[in-house]
Short mmCIF file of C-alpha atoms and ligand atoms in Angstrom, two decimals:
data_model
loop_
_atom_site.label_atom_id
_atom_site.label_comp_id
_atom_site.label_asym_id
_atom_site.label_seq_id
_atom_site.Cartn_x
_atom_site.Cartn_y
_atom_site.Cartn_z
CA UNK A 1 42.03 -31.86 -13.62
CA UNK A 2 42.61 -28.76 -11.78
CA UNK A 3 45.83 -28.22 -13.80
CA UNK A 4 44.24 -29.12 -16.88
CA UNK A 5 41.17 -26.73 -16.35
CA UNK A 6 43.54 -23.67 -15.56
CA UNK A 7 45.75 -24.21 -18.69
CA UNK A 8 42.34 -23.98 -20.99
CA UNK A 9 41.12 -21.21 -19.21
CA UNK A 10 44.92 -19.49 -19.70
CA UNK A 11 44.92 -20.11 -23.10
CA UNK A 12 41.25 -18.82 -23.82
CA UNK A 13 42.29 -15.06 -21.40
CA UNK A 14 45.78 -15.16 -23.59
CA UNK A 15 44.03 -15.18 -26.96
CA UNK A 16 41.51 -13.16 -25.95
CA UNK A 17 44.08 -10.24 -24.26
CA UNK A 18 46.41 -10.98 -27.38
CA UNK A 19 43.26 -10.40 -29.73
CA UNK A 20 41.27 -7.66 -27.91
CA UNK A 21 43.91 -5.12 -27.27
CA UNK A 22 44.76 -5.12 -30.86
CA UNK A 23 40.93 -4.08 -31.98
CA UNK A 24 41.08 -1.62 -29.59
CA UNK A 25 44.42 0.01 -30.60
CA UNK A 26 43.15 0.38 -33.96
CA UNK A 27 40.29 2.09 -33.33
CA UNK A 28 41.01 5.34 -31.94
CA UNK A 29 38.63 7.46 -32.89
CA UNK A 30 37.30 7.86 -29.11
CA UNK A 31 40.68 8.89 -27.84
CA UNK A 32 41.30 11.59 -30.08
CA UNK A 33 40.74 15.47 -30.25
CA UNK A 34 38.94 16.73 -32.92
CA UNK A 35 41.55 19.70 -34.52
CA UNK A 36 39.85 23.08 -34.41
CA UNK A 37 38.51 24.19 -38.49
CA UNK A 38 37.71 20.66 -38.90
CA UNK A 39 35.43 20.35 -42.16
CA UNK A 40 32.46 17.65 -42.07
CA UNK A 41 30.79 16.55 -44.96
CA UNK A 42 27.17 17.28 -45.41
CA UNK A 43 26.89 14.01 -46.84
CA UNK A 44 25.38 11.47 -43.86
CA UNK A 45 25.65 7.62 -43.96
CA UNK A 46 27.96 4.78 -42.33
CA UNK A 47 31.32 6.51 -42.73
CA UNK A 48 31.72 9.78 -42.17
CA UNK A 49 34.16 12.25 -43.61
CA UNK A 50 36.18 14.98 -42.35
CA UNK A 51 39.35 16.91 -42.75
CA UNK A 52 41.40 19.96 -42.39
CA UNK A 53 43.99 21.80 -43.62
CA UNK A 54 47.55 21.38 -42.21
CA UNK A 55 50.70 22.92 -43.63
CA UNK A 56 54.08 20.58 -43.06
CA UNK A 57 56.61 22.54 -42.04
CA UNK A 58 60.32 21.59 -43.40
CA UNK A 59 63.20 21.14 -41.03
CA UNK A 60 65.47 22.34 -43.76
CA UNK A 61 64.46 25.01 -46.85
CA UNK A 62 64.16 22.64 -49.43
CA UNK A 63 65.35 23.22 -52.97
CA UNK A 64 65.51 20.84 -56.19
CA UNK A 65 66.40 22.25 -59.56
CA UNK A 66 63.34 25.12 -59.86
CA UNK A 67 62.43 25.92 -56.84
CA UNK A 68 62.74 25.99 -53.24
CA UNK A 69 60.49 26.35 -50.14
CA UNK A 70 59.98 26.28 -46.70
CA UNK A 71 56.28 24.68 -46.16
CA UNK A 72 54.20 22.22 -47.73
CA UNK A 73 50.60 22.77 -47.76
CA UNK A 74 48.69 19.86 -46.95
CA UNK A 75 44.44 18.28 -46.09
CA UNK A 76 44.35 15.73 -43.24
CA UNK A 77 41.22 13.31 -43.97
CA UNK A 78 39.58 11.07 -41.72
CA UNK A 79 36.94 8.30 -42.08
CA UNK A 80 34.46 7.30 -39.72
CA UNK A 81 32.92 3.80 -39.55
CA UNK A 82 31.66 1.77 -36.71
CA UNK A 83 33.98 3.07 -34.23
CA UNK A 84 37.29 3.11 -36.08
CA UNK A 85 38.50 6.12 -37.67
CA UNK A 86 40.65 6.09 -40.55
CA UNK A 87 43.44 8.53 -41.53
CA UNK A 88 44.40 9.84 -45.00
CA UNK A 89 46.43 13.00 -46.26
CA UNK A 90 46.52 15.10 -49.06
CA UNK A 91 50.32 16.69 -50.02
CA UNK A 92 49.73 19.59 -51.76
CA UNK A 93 53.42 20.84 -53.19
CA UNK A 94 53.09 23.86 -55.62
CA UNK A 95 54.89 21.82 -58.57
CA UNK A 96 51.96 19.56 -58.27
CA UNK A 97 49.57 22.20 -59.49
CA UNK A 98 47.06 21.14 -56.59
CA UNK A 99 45.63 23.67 -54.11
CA UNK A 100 44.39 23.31 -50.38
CA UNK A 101 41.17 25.25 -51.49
CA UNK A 102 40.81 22.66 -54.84
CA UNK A 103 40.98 20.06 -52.10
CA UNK A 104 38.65 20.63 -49.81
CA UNK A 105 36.05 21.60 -52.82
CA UNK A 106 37.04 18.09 -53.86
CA UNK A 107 36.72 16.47 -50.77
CA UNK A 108 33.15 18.60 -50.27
CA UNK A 109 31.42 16.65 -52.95
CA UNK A 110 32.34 13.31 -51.85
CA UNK A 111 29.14 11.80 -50.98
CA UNK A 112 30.02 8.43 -49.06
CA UNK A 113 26.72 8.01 -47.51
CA UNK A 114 25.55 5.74 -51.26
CA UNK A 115 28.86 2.99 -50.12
CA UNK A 116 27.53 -0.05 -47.44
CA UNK A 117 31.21 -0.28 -46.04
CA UNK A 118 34.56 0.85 -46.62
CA UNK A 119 35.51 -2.43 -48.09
CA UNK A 120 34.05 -1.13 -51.26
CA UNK A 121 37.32 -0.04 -52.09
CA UNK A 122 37.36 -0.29 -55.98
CA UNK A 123 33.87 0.97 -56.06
CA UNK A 124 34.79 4.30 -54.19
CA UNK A 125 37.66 4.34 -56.21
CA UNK A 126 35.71 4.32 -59.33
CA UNK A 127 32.98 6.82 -58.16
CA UNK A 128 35.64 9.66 -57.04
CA UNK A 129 37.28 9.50 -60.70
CA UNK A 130 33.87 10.60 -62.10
CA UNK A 131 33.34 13.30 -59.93
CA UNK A 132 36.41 15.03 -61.46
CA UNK A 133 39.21 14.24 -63.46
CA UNK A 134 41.91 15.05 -61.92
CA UNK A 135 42.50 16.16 -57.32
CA UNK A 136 45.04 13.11 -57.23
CA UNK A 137 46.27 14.14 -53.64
CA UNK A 138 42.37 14.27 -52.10
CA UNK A 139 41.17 10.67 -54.15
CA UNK A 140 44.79 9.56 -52.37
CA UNK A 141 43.66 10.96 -49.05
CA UNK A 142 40.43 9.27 -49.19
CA UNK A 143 42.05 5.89 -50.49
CA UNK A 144 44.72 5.57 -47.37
CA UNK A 145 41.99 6.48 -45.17
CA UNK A 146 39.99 3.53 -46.08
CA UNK A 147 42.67 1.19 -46.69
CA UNK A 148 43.66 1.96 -42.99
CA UNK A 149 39.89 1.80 -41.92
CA UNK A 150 39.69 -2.27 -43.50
CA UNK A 151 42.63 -2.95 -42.02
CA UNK A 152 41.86 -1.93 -38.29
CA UNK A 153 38.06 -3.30 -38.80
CA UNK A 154 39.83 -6.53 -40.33
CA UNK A 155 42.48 -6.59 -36.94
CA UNK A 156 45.41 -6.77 -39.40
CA UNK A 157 47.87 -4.13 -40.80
CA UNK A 158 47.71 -2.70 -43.96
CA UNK A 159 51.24 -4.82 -45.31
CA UNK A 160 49.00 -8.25 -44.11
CA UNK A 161 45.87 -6.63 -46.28
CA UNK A 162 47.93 -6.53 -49.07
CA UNK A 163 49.94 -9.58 -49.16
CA UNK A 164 53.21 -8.51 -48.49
CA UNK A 165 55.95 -9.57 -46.16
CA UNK A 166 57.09 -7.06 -43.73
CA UNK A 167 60.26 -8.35 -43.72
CA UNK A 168 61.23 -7.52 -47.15
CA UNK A 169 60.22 -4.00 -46.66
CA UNK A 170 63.42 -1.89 -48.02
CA UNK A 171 66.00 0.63 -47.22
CA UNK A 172 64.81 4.09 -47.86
CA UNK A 173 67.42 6.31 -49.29
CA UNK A 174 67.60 10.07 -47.64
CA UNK A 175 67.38 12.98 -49.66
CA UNK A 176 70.31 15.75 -49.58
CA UNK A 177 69.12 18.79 -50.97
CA UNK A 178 70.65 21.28 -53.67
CA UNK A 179 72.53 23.68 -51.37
CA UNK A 180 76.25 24.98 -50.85
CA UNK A 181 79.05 22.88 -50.44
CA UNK A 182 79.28 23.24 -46.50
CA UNK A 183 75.85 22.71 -45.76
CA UNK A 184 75.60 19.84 -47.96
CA UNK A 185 79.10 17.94 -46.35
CA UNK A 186 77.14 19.13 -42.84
CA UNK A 187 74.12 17.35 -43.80
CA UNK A 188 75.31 14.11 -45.45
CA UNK A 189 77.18 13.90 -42.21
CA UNK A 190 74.21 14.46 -39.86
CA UNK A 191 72.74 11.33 -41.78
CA UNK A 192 75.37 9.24 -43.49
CA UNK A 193 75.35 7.02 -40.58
CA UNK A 194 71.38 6.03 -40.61
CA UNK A 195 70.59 5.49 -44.06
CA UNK A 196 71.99 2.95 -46.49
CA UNK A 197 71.42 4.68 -49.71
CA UNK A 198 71.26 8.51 -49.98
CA UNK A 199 69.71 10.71 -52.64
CA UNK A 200 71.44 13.72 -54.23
CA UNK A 201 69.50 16.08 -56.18
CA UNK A 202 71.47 17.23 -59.16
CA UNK A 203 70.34 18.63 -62.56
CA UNK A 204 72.09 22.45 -62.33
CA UNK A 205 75.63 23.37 -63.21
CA UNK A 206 76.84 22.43 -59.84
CA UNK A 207 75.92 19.04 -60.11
CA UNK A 208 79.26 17.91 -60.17
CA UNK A 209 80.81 19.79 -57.42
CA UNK A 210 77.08 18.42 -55.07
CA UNK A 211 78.22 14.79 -55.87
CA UNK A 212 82.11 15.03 -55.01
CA UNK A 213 81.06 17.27 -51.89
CA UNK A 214 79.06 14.45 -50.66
CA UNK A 215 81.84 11.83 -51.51
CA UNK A 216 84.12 13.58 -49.12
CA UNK A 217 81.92 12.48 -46.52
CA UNK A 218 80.60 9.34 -47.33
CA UNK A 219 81.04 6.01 -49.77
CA UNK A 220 77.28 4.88 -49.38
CA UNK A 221 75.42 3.78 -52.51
CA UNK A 222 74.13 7.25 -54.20
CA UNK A 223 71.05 8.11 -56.40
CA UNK A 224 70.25 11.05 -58.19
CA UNK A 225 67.35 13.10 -59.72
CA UNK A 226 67.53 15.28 -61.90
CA UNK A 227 63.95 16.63 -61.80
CA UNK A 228 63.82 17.44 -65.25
CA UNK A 229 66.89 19.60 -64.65
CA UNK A 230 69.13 18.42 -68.01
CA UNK A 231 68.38 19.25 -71.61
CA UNK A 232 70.69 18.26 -73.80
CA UNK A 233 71.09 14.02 -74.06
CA UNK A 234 74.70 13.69 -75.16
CA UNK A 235 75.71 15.73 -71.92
CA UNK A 236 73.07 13.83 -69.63
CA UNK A 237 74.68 10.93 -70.74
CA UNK A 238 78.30 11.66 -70.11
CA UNK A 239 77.22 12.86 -66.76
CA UNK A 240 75.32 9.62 -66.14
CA UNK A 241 78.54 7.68 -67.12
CA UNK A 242 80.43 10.17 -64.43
CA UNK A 243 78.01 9.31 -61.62
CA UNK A 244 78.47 5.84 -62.91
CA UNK A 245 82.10 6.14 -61.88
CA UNK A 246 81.32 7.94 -58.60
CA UNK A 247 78.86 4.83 -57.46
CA UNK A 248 75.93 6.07 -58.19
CA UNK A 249 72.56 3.75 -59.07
CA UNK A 250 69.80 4.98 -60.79
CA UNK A 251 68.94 8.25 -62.45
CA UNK A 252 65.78 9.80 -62.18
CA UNK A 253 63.85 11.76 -64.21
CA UNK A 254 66.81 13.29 -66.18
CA UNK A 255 65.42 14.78 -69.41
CA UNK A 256 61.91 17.15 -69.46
CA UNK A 257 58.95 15.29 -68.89
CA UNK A 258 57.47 15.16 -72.61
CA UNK A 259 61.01 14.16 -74.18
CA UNK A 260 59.88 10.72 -74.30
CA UNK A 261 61.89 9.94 -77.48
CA UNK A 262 65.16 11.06 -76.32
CA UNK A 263 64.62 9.52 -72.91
CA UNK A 264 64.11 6.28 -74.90
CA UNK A 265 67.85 6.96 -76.12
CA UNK A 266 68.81 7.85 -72.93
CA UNK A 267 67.44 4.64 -71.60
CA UNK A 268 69.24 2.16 -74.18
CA UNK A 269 72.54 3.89 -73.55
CA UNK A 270 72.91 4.50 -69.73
CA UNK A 271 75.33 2.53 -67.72
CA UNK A 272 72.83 2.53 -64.55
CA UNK A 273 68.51 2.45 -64.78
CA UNK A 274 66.57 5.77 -65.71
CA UNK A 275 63.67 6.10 -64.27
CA UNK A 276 60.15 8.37 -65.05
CA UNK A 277 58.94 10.11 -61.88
CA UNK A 278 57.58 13.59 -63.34
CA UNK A 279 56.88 12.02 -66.56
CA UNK A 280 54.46 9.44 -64.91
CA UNK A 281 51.42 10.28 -62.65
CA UNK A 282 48.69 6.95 -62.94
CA UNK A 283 48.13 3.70 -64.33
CA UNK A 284 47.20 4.92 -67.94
CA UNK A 285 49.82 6.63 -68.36
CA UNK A 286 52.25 3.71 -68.70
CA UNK A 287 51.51 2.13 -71.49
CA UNK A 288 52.80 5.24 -72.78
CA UNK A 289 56.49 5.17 -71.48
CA UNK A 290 57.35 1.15 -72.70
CA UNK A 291 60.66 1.44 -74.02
CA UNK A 292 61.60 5.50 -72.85
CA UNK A 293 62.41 4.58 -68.93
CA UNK A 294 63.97 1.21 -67.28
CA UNK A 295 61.85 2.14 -64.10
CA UNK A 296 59.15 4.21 -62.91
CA UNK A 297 58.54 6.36 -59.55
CA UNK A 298 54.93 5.66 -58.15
CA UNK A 299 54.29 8.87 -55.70
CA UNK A 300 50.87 7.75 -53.77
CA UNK A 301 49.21 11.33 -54.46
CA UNK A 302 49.90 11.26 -58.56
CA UNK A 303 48.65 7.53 -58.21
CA UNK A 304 45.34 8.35 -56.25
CA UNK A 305 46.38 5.95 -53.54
CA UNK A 306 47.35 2.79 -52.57
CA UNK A 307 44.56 0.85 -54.79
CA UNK A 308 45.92 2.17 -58.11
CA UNK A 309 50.01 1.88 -57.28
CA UNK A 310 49.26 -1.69 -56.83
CA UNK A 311 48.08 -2.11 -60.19
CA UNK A 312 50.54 0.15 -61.55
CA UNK A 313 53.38 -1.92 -59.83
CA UNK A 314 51.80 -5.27 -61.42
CA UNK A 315 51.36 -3.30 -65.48
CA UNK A 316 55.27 -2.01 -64.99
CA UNK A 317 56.28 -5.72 -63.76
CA UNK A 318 54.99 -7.03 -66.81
CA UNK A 319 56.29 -5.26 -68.99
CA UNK A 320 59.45 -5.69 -67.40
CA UNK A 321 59.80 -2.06 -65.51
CA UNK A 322 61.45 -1.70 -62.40
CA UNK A 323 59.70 0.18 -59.30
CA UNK A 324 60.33 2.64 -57.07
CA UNK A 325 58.15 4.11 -54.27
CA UNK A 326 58.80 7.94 -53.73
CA UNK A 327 56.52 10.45 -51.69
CA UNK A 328 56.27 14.43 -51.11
CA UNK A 329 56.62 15.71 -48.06
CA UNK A 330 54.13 13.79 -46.23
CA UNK A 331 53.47 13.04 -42.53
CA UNK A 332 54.00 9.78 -41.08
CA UNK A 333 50.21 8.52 -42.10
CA UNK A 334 50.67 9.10 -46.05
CA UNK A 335 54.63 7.75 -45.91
CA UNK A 336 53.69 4.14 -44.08
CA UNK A 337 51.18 3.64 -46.68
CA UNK A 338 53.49 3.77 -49.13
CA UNK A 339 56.38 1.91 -46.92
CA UNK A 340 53.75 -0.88 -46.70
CA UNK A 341 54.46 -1.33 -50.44
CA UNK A 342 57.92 -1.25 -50.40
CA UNK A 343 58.80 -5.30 -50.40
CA UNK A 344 57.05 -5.13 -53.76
CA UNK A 345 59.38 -2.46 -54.92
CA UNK A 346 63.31 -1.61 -56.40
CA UNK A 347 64.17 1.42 -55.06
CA UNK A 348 61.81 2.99 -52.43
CA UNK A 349 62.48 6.84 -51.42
CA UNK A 350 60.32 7.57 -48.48
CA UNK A 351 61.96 10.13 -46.27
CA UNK A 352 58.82 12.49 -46.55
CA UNK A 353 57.93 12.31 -42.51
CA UNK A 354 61.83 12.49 -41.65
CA UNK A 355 61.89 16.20 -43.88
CA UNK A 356 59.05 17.71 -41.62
CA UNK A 357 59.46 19.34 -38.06
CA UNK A 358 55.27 18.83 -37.47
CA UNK A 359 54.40 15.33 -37.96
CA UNK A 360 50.88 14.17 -36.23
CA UNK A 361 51.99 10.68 -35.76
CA UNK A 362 54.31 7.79 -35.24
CA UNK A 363 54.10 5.49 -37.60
CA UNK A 364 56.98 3.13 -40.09
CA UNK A 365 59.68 3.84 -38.42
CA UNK A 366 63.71 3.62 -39.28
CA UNK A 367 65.55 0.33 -38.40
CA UNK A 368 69.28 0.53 -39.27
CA UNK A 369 68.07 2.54 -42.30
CA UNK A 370 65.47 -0.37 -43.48
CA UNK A 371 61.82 1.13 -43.22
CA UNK A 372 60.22 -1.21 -40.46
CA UNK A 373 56.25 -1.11 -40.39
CA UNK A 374 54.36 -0.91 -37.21
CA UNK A 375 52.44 -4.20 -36.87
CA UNK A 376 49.33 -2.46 -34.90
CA UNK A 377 46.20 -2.98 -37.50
CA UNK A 378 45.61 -0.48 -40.32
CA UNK A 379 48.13 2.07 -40.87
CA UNK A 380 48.96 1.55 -37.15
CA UNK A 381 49.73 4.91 -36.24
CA UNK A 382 49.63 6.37 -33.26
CA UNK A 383 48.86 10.46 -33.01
CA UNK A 384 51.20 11.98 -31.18
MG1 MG B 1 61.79 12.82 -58.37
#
């Protein structure tokens, strides 16, 4: 009886220390230090909102066809509710037309204090589209925040929220910049061997000197965007066919954003999927693109968040769209949001955290080049 009576009692202290320690992990608001210039809202109620600015700093000076830079500006958000706190981000790259100032305005007229609980997710949603039109990056702050607030109040990560099995979570590919021929054959060295798929940015006159530069160094599956880059269709094409040849996957974004007609011929004739990235941002804009793209990129902060890339991943799926998950140059908080929706996903490009020198947590992390999720509740990050 003795026995019997210490078994129970060993299974009751094991559940509980399985099931306690995870609460507690995901609620770390007590542990943490508040950042100096953090903003409150003036709003009061259940959850409270703050944030901050914080520019990413780039390990590498980044350049695509248009542009280059060093730093990304950026708004850290956090939620308050019943102990937990959770985290959100704004990326803020110039292209995006977006402002740290614009932000925190944004973020300034939020007034959460009218919402009973975070779990209001599609109500909050709602409410922050009619306070303006457009601050995609803060309403995506805002939306991983609380989607990583359920999930630690709930005791289950954010991929278990949503339905998805970790274990199908995919490969990220690993973005080599435009640059010149050495640094690009150092770089594809530095990663070739901890990534599956790699990404090369092409759409300048040296596109075709980039690609064979990084074939010297490696035969891993290749995809390319374009960014717009390309203007003439015949030519995109007979590139496309080229990179075809050279084992390359998809295309991305290969004609200027509005060209919808001639990416539609683009589309029917391309050996290997073209997909929208600049030429989508949210959910209404897809009906839009039927017929002009095989696949579209969903970026979390055109999308306003995790809530609306879900539905945008469903609306492509039926009308028989393929998916990829791409990201800006995020921290580790904004890129595992997005990782979490990668088993849903074609193609998922999420090497936003690895680009940055200053990331404020640990989070999805790299397993043999797959994306692997932590399974701590909520975004389960960890500040670092
Ligand atoms: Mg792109």
């Amino acid at each position: 009886m003795r026995r019997r009576e210490f078994l129970r009692k060993s299974i009751l202290y094991g559940s509980a220390a399985v099931f306690a320690p995870t609460l507690l992990e995901g609620c770390i608001s007590g542990q943490q230090k508040e950042p100096a210039h953090v903003h409150h809202s003036t709003h009061s109620g259940k959850m409270q909102l703050s944030w901050f600015s914080y520019e990413l700093e780039l390990r590498h000076t980044f350049t695509v066809a248009g542009f280059s830079r060093k730093v990304t500006p950026g708004v850290q958000v956090r939620i308050e509710y019943e102990g937990c706190t959770g985290h959100g981000e704004a990326s803020l790259p110039p292209y995006l037309g977006y402002t740290v100032e614009g932000t925190m305005a944004f973020l300034q007229k939020v007034d959460l204090s009218q919402f009973q609980s975070p779990f209001l997710l599609e109500d909050i949603m709602d409410y922050l589209d009619t306070i303006e039109e457009a601050q995609t990056p803060a309403k995506a702050a805002i939306d991983i925040a609380l989607h990583d607030l359920v999930g630690q109040l709930s005791g289950q990560p954010l991929y278990a929220l949503l339905g998805v099995n970790p274990d199908k979570v995919l490969s990220t590919s690993y973005t080599i910049g435009i640059d010149t021929p050495d640094v690009v054959r150092e770089k594809t060295r530095e990663c070739a061997g901890m990534f599956n798929v790699l990404k090369v940015k092409v759409g300048y006159d040296g596109d075709e000197q980039m690609v064979r530069t990084v074939r010297e160094v490696t035969d891993l599956p290749l995809v390319v965007d374009a960014n717009q880059g390309w203007t003439d269709r015949q030519k995109a094409l007979d590139k496309i066919f080229w990179l075809h040849e050279q084992g390359v996957q998809m295309v991305e974004q290969p004609l200027p954003k509005h060209r919808l007609d001639d990416s539609a011929w683009l589309t029917q004739h391309s050996p290997v999927p073209v997909y929208a990235d600049e030429s989508v941002q949210r959910l209404r804009d897809l009906p839009g693109l039927k017929g002009a793209f095989h696949g579209i990129n969903i970026k979390l902060m055109k999308s306003t968040g995790i809530r609306e890339a879900v539905k945008m991943i469903h609306y492509a799926r039926t009308e028989g769209m393929q998916v990829m998950l791409g990201c800006m140059t995020e921290t580790s908080c904004a890129v595992t949001a997005a990782a979490s929706l990668s088993p849903l996903a074609d193609f998922a490009d999420l090497d936003g955290n690895l680009l940055i020198s200053n990331d404020l947590y640990e989070g999805v992390g790299l397993c043999d080049g797959r994306l692997c999720l932590p399974d701590r509740p909520g975004l389960g990050l960890k500040e670092l």
